Coordinates of C-alpha atoms and ligand atoms in Angstrom, one line a residue:
M1 CA 160.7 179.1 67.9
A2 CA 158.4 180.3 70.5
T3 CA 155.8 177.7 71.7
E4 CA 152.9 180.0 70.9
D5 CA 154.2 179.9 67.0
I6 CA 153.8 176.1 66.7
K7 CA 150.1 175.1 65.0
L8 CA 148.7 172.2 66.8
T9 CA 146.2 170.0 65.4
D10 CA 144.2 166.8 67.2
G11 CA 143.8 163.5 66.5
M12 CA 139.9 164.2 65.0
H13 CA 141.6 166.4 62.7
L14 CA 144.0 164.2 61.7
M15 CA 141.8 160.8 61.4
V16 CA 139.7 163.3 58.6
D17 CA 142.4 164.4 57.3
A18 CA 144.1 160.9 57.0
L19 CA 140.6 159.4 55.5
K20 CA 140.2 162.9 53.1
K21 CA 143.9 161.9 52.2
N22 CA 142.7 158.3 51.3
G23 CA 139.7 159.5 48.8
V24 CA 137.3 158.3 51.1
E25 CA 134.1 160.8 50.1
T26 CA 131.4 159.4 52.7
I27 CA 130.8 157.9 56.3
F28 CA 128.0 156.2 57.1
G29 CA 127.3 156.4 61.2
V30 CA 125.6 157.0 64.1
V31 CA 127.1 159.7 66.3
G32 CA 127.6 160.4 70.1
I33 CA 130.2 160.7 72.7
P34 CA 133.0 160.5 71.4
V35 CA 133.0 160.7 68.0
T36 CA 130.3 163.5 67.5
D37 CA 133.2 166.2 66.4
L38 CA 134.8 164.0 64.2
A39 CA 131.6 163.2 62.1
R40 CA 131.0 167.4 61.8
H41 CA 134.8 168.1 61.2
A42 CA 134.3 165.2 58.2
Q43 CA 131.5 167.1 57.2
E44 CA 133.6 170.3 57.2
S45 CA 136.3 169.1 54.9
G46 CA 134.1 168.2 52.4
I47 CA 133.6 164.0 53.1
R48 CA 129.6 163.4 52.9
Y49 CA 128.1 162.2 56.4
I50 CA 125.1 160.3 56.4
G51 CA 123.9 159.8 59.3
F52 CA 121.4 156.7 60.5
R53 CA 119.1 155.8 63.0
H54 CA 120.9 152.8 63.9
E55 CA 124.3 151.5 63.6
Q56 CA 123.6 148.5 61.9
S57 CA 122.3 150.2 58.9
A58 CA 125.0 152.3 58.6
G59 CA 127.2 149.2 58.2
N60 CA 125.8 147.8 56.0
A61 CA 125.7 150.7 53.8
A62 CA 129.3 151.1 54.5
A63 CA 129.5 147.6 53.2
I64 CA 127.9 147.5 50.1
S65 CA 129.3 150.7 49.4
G66 CA 132.3 148.8 49.4
Y67 CA 131.0 146.5 47.3
I68 CA 129.6 148.6 44.5
T69 CA 132.6 150.7 44.0
K70 CA 135.7 148.3 45.2
K71 CA 136.8 151.2 47.9
P72 CA 136.5 150.5 51.6
G73 CA 132.9 151.4 52.8
I74 CA 133.2 153.8 56.1
C75 CA 130.6 153.1 59.1
L76 CA 131.5 155.5 62.2
T77 CA 130.2 154.7 65.5
V78 CA 130.1 155.3 69.2
S79 CA 131.5 152.8 72.0
A80 CA 130.3 149.6 73.6
P81 CA 126.1 149.5 72.6
G82 CA 127.0 151.5 68.8
F83 CA 129.9 149.3 68.1
L84 CA 128.0 146.6 68.9
N85 CA 125.4 147.7 67.0
G86 CA 127.9 147.9 63.9
L87 CA 129.3 144.5 64.6
T88 CA 126.5 142.3 62.9
A89 CA 127.1 144.6 59.5
L90 CA 131.1 143.8 60.1
A91 CA 130.9 140.7 60.5
C92 CA 128.2 140.3 57.4
A93 CA 130.8 142.3 55.2
T94 CA 133.2 139.5 56.4
I95 CA 131.3 136.9 55.3
N96 CA 130.3 138.1 51.8
G97 CA 134.2 139.7 51.1
F98 CA 132.6 143.4 51.4
P99 CA 135.6 145.5 51.9
M100 CA 134.4 147.7 55.1
I101 CA 136.1 149.7 57.9
Q102 CA 134.0 150.3 61.2
I103 CA 136.0 153.1 63.0
S104 CA 134.1 153.4 66.4
G105 CA 135.1 155.4 69.5
S106 CA 135.9 153.9 72.8
S107 CA 136.1 154.8 75.9
D108 CA 139.1 155.0 78.4
R109 CA 141.4 152.5 78.0
N110 CA 142.9 152.4 81.8
I111 CA 139.3 152.1 83.2
I112 CA 138.6 149.7 80.5
D113 CA 141.4 147.5 81.4
L114 CA 140.4 147.5 84.8
A115 CA 136.9 147.0 84.6
Q116 CA 136.5 150.0 86.5
G117 CA 133.1 150.9 84.7
D118 CA 133.7 153.2 82.2
Y119 CA 130.6 155.4 80.5
E120 CA 130.2 152.8 77.6
G121 CA 133.2 150.5 78.3
L122 CA 133.8 147.8 76.5
D123 CA 137.0 145.9 75.3
Q124 CA 135.7 146.4 71.5
M125 CA 139.1 145.9 70.0
N126 CA 139.3 141.8 71.2
I127 CA 135.5 141.9 70.8
A128 CA 135.4 142.9 67.0
K129 CA 138.6 140.1 65.8
P130 CA 136.5 137.1 65.1
F131 CA 133.9 139.1 63.3
A132 CA 136.8 141.1 61.6
K133 CA 139.5 140.4 58.7
A134 CA 141.4 141.6 60.9
A135 CA 141.2 144.9 64.3
Y136 CA 143.4 147.5 65.0
R137 CA 143.9 150.4 67.6
I138 CA 145.3 153.5 67.1
N139 CA 146.2 155.4 70.7
R140 CA 148.5 157.9 69.1
P141 CA 147.7 160.6 66.6
E142 CA 151.0 160.4 65.4
D143 CA 150.0 156.7 64.2
I144 CA 146.6 157.8 62.7
A145 CA 148.4 157.6 58.7
V146 CA 149.7 153.9 59.5
G147 CA 146.5 152.6 61.3
V148 CA 143.9 153.9 58.3
A149 CA 146.6 152.4 56.0
R150 CA 146.5 149.0 57.5
A151 CA 142.8 149.2 57.6
I152 CA 142.4 149.9 54.1
R153 CA 144.9 147.5 52.7
T154 CA 143.6 144.8 55.0
A155 CA 140.1 145.4 53.6
L156 CA 140.6 145.6 49.9
S157 CA 143.4 142.7 49.5
G158 CA 143.0 139.0 48.8
R159 CA 139.1 138.3 49.5
P160 CA 137.7 141.7 51.1
G161 CA 136.5 141.6 54.3
G162 CA 135.7 144.5 57.1
V163 CA 138.1 145.8 58.9
Y164 CA 137.6 147.2 62.7
L165 CA 139.9 150.4 63.7
D166 CA 139.4 151.4 67.8
I167 CA 139.8 155.0 68.0
T168 CA 140.7 156.0 71.5
T169 CA 138.6 158.9 73.6
A170 CA 142.3 160.1 74.5
M171 CA 143.4 160.1 71.2
L172 CA 140.8 161.8 69.8
S173 CA 141.6 164.8 71.5
T174 CA 145.6 164.8 72.0
T175 CA 147.6 167.1 70.2
M176 CA 150.6 167.3 67.7
D177 CA 152.4 169.6 65.6
A178 CA 150.6 170.4 62.3
D179 CA 153.3 169.9 59.9
A180 CA 154.5 166.8 61.5
A181 CA 150.9 165.5 61.4
Q182 CA 150.3 166.3 57.6
K183 CA 153.9 164.8 56.7
S184 CA 153.2 161.7 58.0
L185 CA 149.9 161.1 56.1
F186 CA 150.4 159.1 53.0
T187 CA 148.3 156.6 50.7
P188 CA 149.3 152.9 50.4
V189 CA 150.4 152.0 47.1
E190 CA 148.6 149.2 45.3
P191 CA 146.4 148.2 48.2
A192 CA 144.8 145.3 46.3
P193 CA 147.5 144.4 44.0
A194 CA 146.9 141.9 41.0
Q195 CA 147.0 138.2 41.3
I196 CA 148.5 136.4 39.0
P197 CA 148.1 132.8 39.1
S198 CA 150.4 130.1 38.5
A199 CA 150.9 129.2 34.2
T200 CA 150.4 125.6 35.0
S201 CA 147.3 126.3 36.7
V202 CA 145.5 127.9 33.8
E203 CA 147.3 125.2 31.6
R204 CA 145.5 122.8 33.6
A205 CA 142.2 124.4 33.7
M206 CA 142.0 124.9 29.8
H207 CA 142.8 121.2 29.5
I208 CA 139.9 120.0 31.9
L209 CA 137.8 122.6 30.0
A210 CA 138.9 121.6 26.6
E211 CA 137.7 117.3 27.7
A212 CA 134.3 118.6 28.7
K213 CA 131.5 117.7 27.0
K214 CA 128.8 119.0 29.4
P215 CA 130.6 122.5 30.7
L216 CA 129.0 124.8 33.0
I217 CA 130.1 128.0 34.1
I218 CA 129.0 129.6 37.5
I219 CA 129.5 133.0 38.2
G220 CA 129.6 134.4 41.7
K221 CA 129.6 137.8 43.5
G222 CA 133.0 137.6 43.8
A223 CA 133.3 138.1 40.0
A224 CA 131.1 140.7 39.8
Y225 CA 133.0 142.5 42.7
S226 CA 136.0 141.6 40.8
Q227 CA 134.8 144.3 37.7
A228 CA 136.7 142.3 35.3
D229 CA 133.4 142.6 33.8
E230 CA 134.5 142.4 29.8
L231 CA 136.6 139.6 30.2
V232 CA 134.0 137.7 32.3
K233 CA 131.6 138.4 29.0
E234 CA 134.2 137.3 26.5
F235 CA 135.0 134.2 28.0
V236 CA 131.6 133.0 28.6
E237 CA 131.1 134.1 24.5
K238 CA 134.0 132.9 23.0
S239 CA 133.9 129.7 25.0
G240 CA 130.3 128.9 24.2
I241 CA 129.5 127.5 27.6
P242 CA 126.6 128.3 29.9
Y243 CA 126.4 129.9 32.5
L244 CA 124.7 130.3 35.8
P245 CA 124.6 133.5 38.0
M246 CA 124.8 133.5 41.7
S247 CA 122.3 135.6 43.0
M248 CA 124.6 138.7 43.3
A249 CA 126.3 138.2 40.2
K250 CA 123.2 138.6 38.1
G251 CA 123.4 141.1 35.2
L252 CA 127.1 140.7 35.1
L253 CA 126.3 139.1 31.6
P254 CA 122.5 140.2 31.2
D255 CA 119.6 137.8 32.6
D256 CA 118.3 137.8 28.8
H257 CA 121.4 136.2 27.5
K258 CA 121.3 133.1 25.4
L259 CA 124.0 130.9 27.2
C260 CA 122.4 131.9 30.4
A261 CA 121.0 129.0 32.1
A262 CA 119.7 130.2 35.2
S263 CA 116.0 129.2 34.4
A264 CA 117.0 125.0 34.0
R265 CA 119.5 125.4 36.8
G266 CA 118.3 121.8 38.0
F267 CA 119.0 120.7 34.8
V268 CA 122.5 121.7 34.4
L269 CA 123.8 120.8 38.0
G270 CA 122.5 117.5 37.3
G271 CA 124.0 117.2 34.0
A272 CA 127.6 119.2 34.1
D273 CA 130.5 116.6 33.3
T274 CA 132.3 120.0 33.9
V275 CA 131.8 122.8 36.2
M276 CA 134.1 126.2 36.3
L277 CA 133.3 128.2 39.3
I278 CA 134.2 132.3 38.7
G279 CA 134.4 133.8 42.3
A280 CA 131.5 131.8 44.1
R281 CA 132.0 129.4 46.7
L282 CA 130.7 126.1 47.2
N283 CA 128.8 126.3 50.8
W284 CA 125.3 126.1 51.4
L285 CA 124.1 128.2 48.4
L286 CA 125.3 125.0 46.3
T287 CA 124.7 122.3 48.4
H288 CA 128.6 122.1 48.9
G289 CA 128.7 121.2 45.1
K290 CA 127.9 117.2 46.8
G291 CA 124.3 115.5 47.2
K292 CA 121.1 115.0 44.6
K293 CA 121.7 118.0 42.9
W294 CA 124.9 117.3 41.0
N295 CA 126.8 115.0 39.2
P296 CA 128.6 112.9 41.3
D297 CA 131.6 112.9 38.5
A298 CA 131.8 116.0 37.8
R299 CA 135.1 117.8 37.9
F300 CA 135.5 121.5 38.8
I301 CA 137.8 124.0 37.9
Q302 CA 137.1 127.2 40.7
L303 CA 138.7 130.5 39.9
D304 CA 138.8 132.3 43.7
I305 CA 141.6 134.7 45.2
D306 CA 141.8 132.8 48.4
A307 CA 144.1 129.6 48.1
V308 CA 142.3 128.7 51.1
E309 CA 139.0 128.3 49.7
I310 CA 139.9 125.9 47.2
D311 CA 138.9 122.1 48.5
S312 CA 136.8 123.7 51.4
N313 CA 133.8 121.5 50.4
R314 CA 135.0 118.7 47.6
P315 CA 138.1 118.3 46.0
I316 CA 138.9 120.8 42.8
A317 CA 140.7 119.3 39.8
A318 CA 141.7 122.8 38.8
P319 CA 142.5 125.3 41.2
V320 CA 143.3 128.7 39.4
V321 CA 144.2 130.8 42.2
G322 CA 144.8 134.7 41.5
D323 CA 142.2 137.8 40.9
I324 CA 139.3 137.1 38.7
G325 CA 141.0 139.8 36.0
S326 CA 144.2 138.0 35.4
S327 CA 143.3 134.5 35.6
L328 CA 140.8 135.1 32.9
G329 CA 143.2 137.0 31.1
L330 CA 145.3 133.9 30.7
M331 CA 142.6 131.7 30.0
L332 CA 141.4 133.8 27.5
E333 CA 144.5 134.0 25.8
K334 CA 145.1 130.0 25.6
L335 CA 141.3 130.1 24.5
K336 CA 142.3 132.2 21.3
N337 CA 144.9 130.0 20.5
A338 CA 143.0 126.5 20.8
P339 CA 139.7 127.4 20.9
L340 CA 136.5 124.6 22.4
Q341 CA 134.5 122.1 21.1
P342 CA 131.3 123.7 20.9
C343 CA 129.0 121.6 23.2
K344 CA 125.9 122.0 20.9
E345 CA 123.9 119.3 22.0
W346 CA 124.4 119.9 25.6
L347 CA 123.1 123.7 25.0
E348 CA 120.1 122.3 22.2
S349 CA 119.0 120.3 25.8
I350 CA 119.5 123.0 28.2
D351 CA 117.1 125.1 25.4
K352 CA 114.3 123.0 25.6
I353 CA 114.3 122.4 29.2
K354 CA 114.4 126.6 29.3
E355 CA 111.5 126.6 27.0
G356 CA 109.6 124.3 29.0
N357 CA 110.3 126.2 32.4
S358 CA 109.4 129.9 30.8
A359 CA 106.2 128.6 29.9
K360 CA 105.2 127.5 33.6
M361 CA 106.9 130.6 34.7
A362 CA 104.8 132.9 32.5
A363 CA 101.3 131.4 32.9
K364 CA 102.0 132.3 37.1
L365 CA 103.3 135.6 35.7
N366 CA 100.0 136.3 34.3
S367 CA 97.6 134.5 36.8
T368 CA 94.7 137.2 37.7
S369 CA 94.5 135.7 41.3
S370 CA 93.4 138.3 43.4
P371 CA 94.6 139.5 46.3
M372 CA 97.7 139.2 44.4
N373 CA 100.3 136.6 44.8
Y374 CA 104.1 136.7 44.4
F375 CA 104.1 136.4 40.7
N376 CA 101.3 138.4 39.6
A377 CA 103.1 141.2 41.7
L378 CA 106.6 140.7 40.8
K379 CA 105.5 140.7 37.2
A380 CA 104.3 144.0 37.5
I381 CA 106.9 145.6 39.0
S382 CA 109.5 143.9 36.3
D383 CA 107.2 145.4 33.1
V384 CA 108.0 148.7 35.0
L385 CA 111.9 147.6 35.3
E386 CA 111.9 146.5 31.9
N387 CA 112.3 150.2 31.1
H388 CA 114.6 150.8 33.8
K389 CA 117.5 148.3 33.0
D390 CA 120.2 150.6 35.2
I391 CA 118.3 150.5 38.5
Y392 CA 119.5 149.3 41.8
V393 CA 117.5 146.6 43.0
V394 CA 117.6 145.8 46.7
N395 CA 115.8 142.3 47.9
E396 CA 115.4 140.7 51.0
G397 CA 112.7 138.4 52.6
A398 CA 112.2 134.1 52.2
N399 CA 109.3 134.2 49.4
T400 CA 109.9 137.9 48.7
L401 CA 113.2 137.2 48.1
D402 CA 113.6 133.6 46.5
D403 CA 110.7 134.9 44.0
A404 CA 112.0 138.2 42.8
R405 CA 115.0 136.6 42.3
N406 CA 113.4 134.2 39.7
V407 CA 111.5 137.0 38.2
I408 CA 113.7 140.4 38.4
N409 CA 115.7 140.1 35.2
M410 CA 119.2 142.4 35.5
Y411 CA 121.1 143.6 33.2
H412 CA 124.2 145.2 34.2
P413 CA 126.5 144.4 36.7
R414 CA 126.4 145.0 40.6
R415 CA 122.7 146.4 40.0
R416 CA 121.2 143.4 42.5
L417 CA 121.8 143.5 46.3
D418 CA 120.3 141.0 48.4
C419 CA 120.6 139.1 51.4
G420 CA 124.2 137.0 50.4
T421 CA 125.8 134.5 52.1
W422 CA 124.0 135.0 55.9
G423 CA 120.7 135.1 54.4
V424 CA 120.8 137.8 56.6
M425 CA 117.1 140.0 57.2
G426 CA 117.7 143.9 57.8
I427 CA 120.3 144.9 54.8
G428 CA 117.1 146.5 52.6
M429 CA 117.4 149.8 53.8
G430 CA 121.1 151.0 54.5
Y431 CA 121.9 148.9 51.4
S432 CA 119.2 151.4 49.4
I433 CA 121.0 154.3 50.8
A434 CA 124.5 152.9 50.0
A435 CA 123.2 152.2 46.3
A436 CA 121.4 155.8 45.7
V437 CA 124.6 157.5 47.6
S438 CA 127.3 155.7 46.5
G439 CA 125.9 154.2 43.5
K440 CA 125.0 157.2 42.8
R441 CA 121.4 155.6 40.8
P442 CA 117.7 155.7 41.4
V443 CA 117.0 151.9 44.1
V444 CA 113.7 149.9 44.1
A445 CA 113.8 147.9 47.3
I446 CA 111.8 144.6 47.3
E447 CA 111.0 144.2 50.9
G448 CA 109.5 141.4 52.6
D449 CA 107.0 142.7 55.2
S450 CA 108.8 140.8 58.3
A451 CA 112.8 142.0 56.2
F452 CA 111.0 145.5 56.0
G453 CA 110.8 145.8 59.5
F454 CA 114.6 145.5 60.6
S455 CA 115.5 148.3 59.0
G456 CA 112.2 150.5 58.1
M457 CA 112.9 153.1 60.7
E458 CA 116.1 153.8 58.0
I459 CA 112.7 155.7 55.8
E460 CA 113.8 158.8 57.8
T461 CA 117.2 158.6 56.9
I462 CA 115.4 158.4 52.8
C463 CA 113.0 160.7 53.5
R464 CA 115.8 163.5 55.1
Y465 CA 118.9 162.6 52.7
K466 CA 116.0 163.2 49.8
L467 CA 116.9 159.7 48.1
P468 CA 115.4 158.2 45.2
V469 CA 114.4 155.1 46.6
T470 CA 111.1 153.1 46.0
I471 CA 110.0 150.6 48.6
V472 CA 107.7 148.2 47.8
V473 CA 106.4 145.9 51.5
F474 CA 105.3 143.0 49.9
N475 CA 102.7 142.7 52.5
N476 CA 101.7 138.9 53.6
N477 CA 101.0 139.4 57.6
G478 CA 104.2 137.9 58.4
I479 CA 107.2 135.7 58.1
Y480 CA 107.0 133.5 55.3
R481 CA 102.9 133.5 55.6
G482 CA 100.3 135.0 57.6
T483 CA 97.8 132.9 58.1
D484 CA 99.5 130.7 60.9
K485 CA 97.6 130.0 64.1
N486 CA 99.1 129.4 67.3
L487 CA 99.4 126.2 68.8
S488 CA 98.5 127.0 72.4
G489 CA 95.0 128.8 71.3
S490 CA 95.2 131.8 73.0
S491 CA 94.5 135.3 71.6
D492 CA 98.3 135.9 71.3
P493 CA 99.6 135.7 67.0
S494 CA 101.7 132.9 65.8
P495 CA 105.0 133.5 65.8
T496 CA 105.4 133.8 62.4
T497 CA 102.4 136.2 62.3
L498 CA 102.7 140.4 61.8
T499 CA 99.7 142.7 62.0
I500 CA 97.0 141.9 60.1
G501 CA 96.3 144.5 57.1
A502 CA 99.5 146.9 58.1
R503 CA 99.7 150.0 56.5
Y504 CA 103.6 150.1 56.0
D505 CA 102.7 153.1 53.5
K506 CA 101.3 155.3 56.4
M507 CA 105.0 155.1 57.9
I508 CA 107.0 157.1 55.1
E509 CA 104.2 159.8 54.7
A510 CA 105.4 161.3 58.9
F511 CA 108.7 162.1 57.2
G512 CA 107.3 163.8 53.7
G513 CA 107.8 160.5 51.5
T514 CA 105.2 159.4 48.7
A515 CA 102.5 156.9 49.9
F516 CA 100.8 154.0 47.8
N517 CA 98.9 150.8 48.8
A518 CA 98.3 148.4 46.2
T519 CA 95.6 145.4 45.8
T520 CA 96.1 145.1 42.3
P521 CA 98.7 144.5 39.6
E522 CA 97.7 147.5 37.9
E523 CA 97.6 149.5 41.0
L524 CA 101.4 148.4 41.8
H525 CA 102.9 149.1 38.3
E526 CA 101.4 152.3 38.4
A527 CA 102.5 152.8 41.8
V528 CA 106.3 151.6 41.2
N529 CA 106.7 153.5 38.1
K530 CA 105.1 156.9 39.5
G531 CA 108.1 156.3 42.6
I532 CA 110.8 155.9 39.8
L533 CA 110.2 158.5 38.0
S534 CA 109.2 161.1 40.7
G535 CA 113.1 160.3 42.0
K536 CA 111.8 161.1 45.6
P537 CA 111.1 158.8 49.0
T538 CA 108.5 156.4 47.9
L539 CA 106.8 153.7 49.9
V540 CA 104.2 151.2 48.3
N541 CA 101.9 149.0 50.5
C542 CA 101.4 145.8 48.5
V543 CA 98.9 143.2 49.5
I544 CA 100.0 139.6 49.1
D545 CA 97.5 136.8 49.5
P546 CA 98.9 135.7 53.1
A547 CA 98.0 132.6 52.4
V548 CA 100.2 131.8 49.2
G549 CA 103.8 131.9 51.2
A550 CA 106.0 128.7 51.3
E551 CA 107.6 128.3 55.0
S552 CA 111.1 129.5 54.3
G553 CA 110.8 130.1 50.8
H554 CA 113.1 128.2 48.6
I555 CA 114.8 126.3 51.5
G556 CA 112.2 124.7 53.4
N557 CA 114.6 121.8 53.1
L558 CA 116.9 123.7 55.7
N559 CA 114.0 123.8 58.1
P560 CA 113.9 121.5 60.9
K561 CA 110.3 120.2 62.3
S562 CA 109.0 118.5 65.0
T563 CA 107.8 114.7 64.0
I564 CA 106.3 114.3 67.7
N565 CA 102.9 115.8 68.4
N566 CA 103.0 118.2 65.7
N567 CA 99.7 120.0 65.3
H568 CA 101.0 122.2 62.9
A569 CA 100.4 121.6 59.4
Ligands
ADP1 P1 128.3 133.9 45.7 O1 127.6 134.0 47.2 O2 127.9 134.8 44.6 O3 128.2 132.5 45.4 P2 130.8 133.8 47.2 O4 130.9 135.4 48.0 O5 130.1 132.9 48.1 O6 129.4 134.3 46.0 O7 132.1 133.7 46.8 C1 132.8 134.9 46.1 C2 134.4 134.2 46.1 O8 134.8 135.0 45.3 C3 134.9 134.4 47.5 O9 135.9 133.2 47.7 C4 136.1 135.3 47.2 O10 137.1 134.9 47.8 C5 136.1 135.2 45.3 N1 136.7 136.7 45.4 C6 136.3 138.1 45.7 N2 137.1 138.9 45.0 C7 138.2 138.2 43.9 C8 138.4 139.3 42.9 N3 138.9 140.1 42.8 N4 139.2 137.4 41.7 C9 139.1 136.2 42.5 N5 138.1 135.9 43.5 C10 137.4 137.4 44.2
TPW2 C1 118.7 138.9 61.2 C2 115.1 134.6 59.7 C3 114.6 134.4 57.5 S1 113.6 135.2 55.8 C4 112.7 135.5 57.7 C5 113.4 136.3 58.2 C6 112.7 136.4 59.7 C7 111.4 136.8 56.7 C8 110.4 136.2 56.1 O1 109.6 136.8 56.4 P1 109.0 138.3 54.9 O2 109.0 137.0 53.3 O3 110.4 139.0 55.1 O4 107.9 138.7 55.3 P2 107.8 136.3 53.2 O5 108.2 137.2 51.4 O6 108.7 135.1 53.1 O7 106.7 136.6 54.0 N1 117.1 137.3 61.8 C9 118.4 137.6 60.8 N2 118.0 137.6 59.8 C10 117.5 136.0 59.2 N3 117.6 135.5 58.3 C11 116.1 135.5 60.4 C12 116.3 136.3 61.4 C13 114.4 134.9 58.5
MG3 MG1 106.1 138.4 54.9

């Protein structure tokens, strides 16, 4: 065959082919040298490319897209600074257990390895390693298929996480025989295989449950991620055990379920003699399963896919290591043959607490204080959302996060997307974009004014792609509050103060979105309702009393305060 008859492809085209072959529908990214043409060809091939203003938001979008769809979300970044901007999101995905792949162009290895100062030169793969579940580099087009398959399998199997995939500039433009290239492509078989727990572990867990007088189930976002929705519901209902949803597990069972103990959280944690964790870690969010919040004699059952998680913070009497679907399936079989004794008195005592706490909450929600506080503002939003139960709710901030989590009921699985395991600020717009694009539903983002600032420029992205996102900025002029004083007495604002009376709604007007300024619950209700019904990018500046927020929201206990010469209230 004459050389001119050989059809060639190159790394760039083959990379796109490999992603398509593996069912990638969307790439979230920011382009530049050396990945601009890669994004063009991806778009040409039918993959949707969503171009962001900052890689951190593109990475956050990829991460939450992975959580929503159970397929790795793809983030594309340029070398060095673009790579580093995306890395925070990759680390966050890994910490949260979301499957994601950050694909980054990288500069010339020969120059990087000798530290000779290449354009955007950085030893990216080694830098990524501690922040990712794994990091791989593709140096030759003939390795693309294997590289992509490894990245996918690593991101999805076991506890999901973030994978870094380095693609070198040289590799992108290296040619290879097109037929051989096509032949090299494949999709990994069962990248997230079922993990069946041992029969003994299932029996042990059921035995402990049978002895419980005051059992409690805690459902975490690992359970939500596993998409074993029906099994979780069936197990809770058949066992008749009250449950607490962790933040992002809200809605896996509807929050108004009679066995939901969320509004008696302190009571059930303190009283439970047996706690069954379903895809939830005993990390700081559960005070490590220790301390005064917990019954010291409680025995723990833990369902998790990651054996290393067991005993991480306290002894676990009955570990069930497997995927949630397989584990609950086997436990349900046992339950059907040997039903548990109903824990009637325990449930009655919980119901009493729930009633009392609900009455207290109702009083707060119905307060008529002006300017608005968190609760009457959230009530206005909640009333609208009761008519849109299947919408995505993105939520970040301190008070804005903690109060919204308690006030806004969720009714469908994986619809609440928030700051997650790290309590990170900056996920808001990236998560909203991915929820609209990958989740294919409207979104309401409830954002602290500080939190919003971390990704606020992405409202341009939301407008450019005409996404159905309604953003409500809880504007209290600051981080936690807007009333702090500069202790030096100078005219600089205090560390927690933001611009007094800022009009965040004006920002979205610059990009053709719809803007509202709401100063009363009625105005807020109307604005949110209109935003959702319009299906168009909308931003509501929601004016909140700057004095009502608590420092650090509900986790002020973790906030160290100087005890000497402290002039600060
Ligand atoms: P939350 O913040 O809601 O408490 P975490 O993220 O701390 O939840 O914990 C989720 C746990 O779920 C992790 O330990 C993870 O290993 C586990 N997990 C994730 N996916 C699965 C799955 N498919 N089956 C079982 N466990 C899973
Ligand atoms: C990446 C620290 C925690 S909460 C918060 C910050 C800066 C903002 C709280 O103010 P906001 O909410 O959003 O206005 P509200 O209603 O209480 O006034 N950097 C990162 N992550 C975190 N968590 C911080 C800083 C922080
Ligand atoms: Mg604020």
